[in-house]
Amino acid sequence: MKFIECPRDAWQGFHPFIPSEIKLDYLNQLIRVGFDTIDFGSFVSPKAIPQMQDTAWIADRLDLSGSNTSLLAIVANERGAADACAFEQIGYLGYPFSISETFQMRNTQATIAESFDRLKRIADLCTKHKKELVIYISMGFGNPYGDAWAPEIVMEWVEKLSKLGASTFSLADTVGVAQVNDIGWLFTALIPYYPELEFGAHFHTRPDDWRTKIQAAYDAGCRRFDGALLGYGGCPMAQDDLVGNMPTERLVDFAKEQKELLCLDANELQKARTMFQQIVG
């Protein structure tokens, strides 16, 4: 199993502002754990997400020496992508592409059609600067707005988006509504059909239904999972305080049960968990 740790998703909505030095120390600790990838920040307007205003400052100071961990930054437009591409140490650019028109407007101030055009330009930047593009299919399992959703719609958009040069797609259960049957259906349909692509799961979940979501994706062949220590954060659109990020601790527990090879340092992981508890109180 491949673990993507998402501190950016955990603290982007946290108030007050976390001092940059504290974020840097925590991220360097996460690097020592040995995660495959760390979703560490986003190049977006500080007016939109004040907590992310120091992403460039942090990127310049992260210590990746002797580490195999990759860095992923979220971007919402071409300008943010260009800013991210200026950093050699950032290997992945992630773009949240929603199949809910309402959420796409709320999240990136662009329609789905406009986002598709943005992605074309972002993909060109990734090719030029030798970055890999990760497309998050947000609201990938339904939405609370009444916008049209069906597994077939997800399949249609993956087909269109796959032609832009993205290497990875992550299906995001943005508001924690994913049904086990839909999870299994989508991953079973996508993974064999696109063997050249990597598909991941970015689940938001209530404390009592994390296992069924992971199990359904795993049984369907998914081996890339996003998580956040303590299950902190999640989508502010969830309208349910119990819906947070998939807890990394639960992913680790599941991997052990499946006898998956873990490349994480347990001692460093515990140190990171303690640090994060102190940050969020």
XYZ file of C-alpha atoms in Angstrom:
281
model
C 0.000 0.000 0.000
C 1.101 3.528 -0.775
C 0.481 6.146 1.906
C -0.034 9.821 1.067
C -0.054 11.965 4.204
C -2.138 15.137 3.862
C -1.257 17.776 6.470
C -2.400 20.438 3.996
C -5.911 19.000 4.051
C -5.750 18.624 7.821
C -4.880 22.212 8.700
C -6.054 24.334 5.763
C -9.263 25.244 7.599
C -7.675 25.503 11.047
C -7.792 28.786 12.955
C -5.755 30.637 14.109
C -2.737 30.721 11.786
C -0.129 28.075 12.656
C 3.350 29.672 12.782
C 5.402 28.760 9.734
C 8.312 27.436 11.806
C 5.986 25.011 13.591
C 4.583 23.762 10.285
C 8.105 23.331 8.940
C 9.215 21.286 11.965
C 6.139 19.070 11.675
C 6.547 18.507 7.955
C 10.211 17.606 8.397
C 9.111 15.100 11.019
C 6.608 13.598 8.560
C 9.416 13.261 6.012
C 11.367 11.200 8.556
C 8.405 8.813 8.873
C 8.859 7.609 5.309
C 5.540 8.367 3.629
C 5.504 7.861 -0.118
C 4.166 11.379 -0.646
C 3.285 14.358 1.528
C 0.529 16.724 0.413
C 2.266 19.593 2.183
C 0.717 22.817 0.897
C -1.122 24.712 -1.790
C -0.342 27.612 -4.083
C -3.623 29.473 -3.827
C -4.743 32.968 -2.897
C -4.010 33.739 0.778
C -7.379 35.481 0.853
C -9.058 32.192 0.004
C -7.029 30.001 2.381
C -4.946 32.125 4.802
C -3.374 29.059 6.408
C -1.574 28.243 3.140
C 0.079 31.620 2.601
C 3.503 30.300 3.664
C 3.674 27.312 1.300
C 6.514 28.801 -0.786
C 8.492 29.749 2.328
C 8.139 26.207 3.664
C 8.960 24.526 0.350
C 12.316 26.312 0.307
C 13.252 24.958 3.732
C 12.067 21.351 3.824
C 14.817 18.798 4.404
C 14.471 15.956 1.909
C 18.081 14.821 2.170
C 18.310 11.044 2.319
C 14.558 10.681 1.893
C 12.496 8.963 -0.796
C 9.391 10.959 0.121
C 7.864 13.087 -2.645
C 6.123 16.426 -2.214
C 2.702 17.253 -3.613
C 1.210 20.751 -3.766
C -2.376 21.633 -4.604
C -3.040 24.285 -7.243
C -6.303 25.835 -8.376
C -5.242 27.720 -11.488
C -2.423 28.270 -13.962
C -0.704 30.948 -11.887
C -0.550 28.683 -8.849
C 0.790 25.871 -11.015
C 3.525 28.132 -12.389
C 4.499 29.117 -8.843
C 4.667 25.469 -7.776
C 6.701 24.493 -10.832
C 9.422 26.904 -9.742
C 10.345 24.503 -6.931
C 12.463 21.575 -8.059
C 11.696 19.647 -4.877
C 7.952 19.514 -5.637
C 7.303 16.419 -7.717
C 3.511 16.426 -7.957
C 0.880 19.061 -8.644
C -2.645 18.210 -7.565
C -5.773 19.784 -9.031
C -9.249 19.340 -7.477
C -11.583 18.640 -10.387
C -15.145 18.286 -9.186
C -17.905 16.596 -11.102
C -20.285 18.748 -9.056
C -20.722 22.117 -10.774
C -21.696 23.739 -7.486
C -18.624 22.527 -5.641
C -16.259 23.366 -8.488
C -17.448 26.972 -8.378
C -17.116 27.106 -4.596
C -13.714 25.476 -4.530
C -11.934 27.060 -7.513
C -14.261 29.867 -8.671
C -14.541 28.169 -12.044
C -17.120 26.088 -13.849
C -16.390 22.500 -14.802
C -15.788 23.579 -18.398
C -13.419 26.342 -17.265
C -11.605 23.909 -14.989
C -11.102 21.516 -17.867
C -9.465 24.318 -19.859
C -7.330 25.234 -16.850
C -6.189 21.669 -16.559
C -5.021 21.655 -20.153
C -2.701 24.580 -19.390
C -1.615 23.126 -16.055
C -0.822 19.808 -17.746
C 1.358 21.654 -20.265
C 3.237 23.333 -17.403
C 3.750 19.954 -15.720
C 5.187 18.498 -18.912
C 7.473 21.490 -19.418
C 8.782 21.399 -15.838
C 8.840 17.610 -15.455
C 6.167 17.463 -12.785
C 3.514 14.785 -12.455
C -0.131 15.823 -12.431
C -2.523 14.312 -9.912
C -6.210 14.951 -10.550
C -8.544 14.673 -7.595
C -12.075 13.780 -8.651
C -13.758 15.687 -5.838
C -17.366 14.880 -4.964
C -16.453 11.637 -6.720
C -19.062 9.618 -4.844
C -21.917 12.112 -4.674
C -22.630 15.614 -3.421
C -25.064 17.431 -1.106
C -26.222 19.922 -3.740
C -28.397 17.741 -5.923
C -25.954 17.961 -8.837
C -26.037 14.976 -11.170
C -23.852 12.060 -10.081
C -23.473 8.453 -11.185
C -20.505 6.078 -11.488
C -20.817 6.389 -15.254
C -20.300 10.181 -15.006
C -17.069 9.587 -13.088
C -15.937 7.139 -15.775
C -16.711 9.639 -18.549
C -14.662 12.373 -16.885
C -11.706 10.086 -16.202
C -11.730 9.205 -19.908
C -11.624 12.899 -20.890
C -9.089 13.903 -18.268
C -6.764 10.962 -18.919
C -5.964 12.469 -22.315
C -4.379 15.529 -20.656
C -1.354 13.646 -19.362
C -2.247 13.093 -15.709
C -0.429 10.142 -14.172
C -2.657 9.698 -11.140
C -6.334 10.051 -10.300
C -7.572 10.129 -6.729
C -11.281 9.566 -6.170
C -12.365 11.846 -3.352
C -15.260 11.134 -1.036
C -15.399 14.842 -0.256
C -18.382 14.859 2.098
C -18.185 11.295 3.405
C -21.160 9.901 1.483
C -19.472 7.101 -0.477
C -21.387 3.846 -0.584
C -19.461 0.575 -0.494
C -21.028 -0.683 -3.721
C -20.080 2.505 -5.591
C -16.505 2.360 -4.279
C -16.094 -1.216 -5.418
C -17.781 -0.608 -8.782
C -15.634 2.402 -9.682
C -12.247 1.007 -8.724
C -13.049 -2.362 -10.304
C -14.031 -0.624 -13.520
C -11.174 1.886 -13.637
C -8.055 0.023 -12.524
C -8.026 -2.758 -15.162
C -9.185 -0.408 -17.938
C -6.366 2.103 -17.386
C -3.318 -0.007 -16.442
C -1.007 2.910 -17.267
C -2.643 5.130 -14.605
C -2.582 5.008 -10.829
C -5.869 5.328 -8.968
C -6.083 6.352 -5.348
C -8.696 6.890 -2.661
C -9.085 10.147 -0.760
C -11.806 9.273 1.725
C -13.439 11.554 4.255
C -15.226 9.510 6.833
C -17.104 9.310 10.094
C -15.311 7.426 12.896
C -17.528 4.372 12.554
C -17.323 3.656 8.825
C -13.668 4.016 7.891
C -13.024 0.282 7.539
C -15.760 -0.512 5.036
C -14.508 2.220 2.690
C -10.884 1.099 2.797
C -11.876 -2.553 2.433
C -14.070 -1.892 -0.595
C -11.323 0.073 -2.379
C -8.618 -2.428 -1.420
C -10.649 -5.429 -2.567
C -11.172 -3.658 -5.904
C -7.420 -3.273 -6.390
C -6.709 0.201 -5.006
C -3.362 0.466 -3.230
C -2.945 4.254 -2.981
C -4.600 5.860 0.047
C -4.627 9.420 1.391
C -4.838 10.032 5.102
C -4.164 12.546 7.845
C -2.956 11.842 11.341
C -5.778 11.889 13.898
C -8.257 12.076 11.016
C -8.027 15.820 11.394
C -9.539 18.261 8.916
C -11.741 17.339 6.015
C -14.088 19.298 3.819
C -15.831 22.326 5.352
C -18.752 21.557 3.018
C -19.425 18.280 4.826
C -21.850 19.947 7.242
C -21.111 17.186 9.729
C -18.489 17.708 12.430
C -17.842 13.955 12.561
C -16.725 13.788 8.929
C -12.971 14.235 8.791
C -10.018 12.933 6.849
C -9.284 9.225 6.818
C -7.094 8.700 9.907
C -3.610 7.575 8.923
C -3.571 5.420 12.036
C -6.505 3.398 10.694
C -4.799 2.976 7.314
C -1.718 1.621 9.080
C -3.848 -0.766 11.134
C -5.560 -2.016 7.986
C -2.261 -2.501 6.154
C -0.925 -4.593 9.025
C -4.045 -6.764 8.955
C -3.520 -7.352 5.237
C 0.144 -8.160 5.875
C 1.170 -5.349 3.538
C 4.815 -4.323 3.600
C 5.054 -1.133 5.665
C 7.922 1.236 4.922
C 7.021 3.631 7.727
C 9.165 4.176 10.794
C 6.832 3.484 13.734
C 8.849 5.548 16.203
C 8.998 8.569 13.909
C 5.294 8.158 13.210
C 4.499 8.326 16.912
C 6.660 11.443 17.253
C 4.751 13.055 14.392
C 1.427 12.152 15.979
C 2.470 13.719 19.269
C 3.663 16.871 17.494
C 0.384 17.233 15.642
C -1.655 16.762 18.816
C 0.274 19.660 20.303
C -0.313 21.836 17.226
C -4.101 21.409 17.096
C -4.562 21.181 20.861
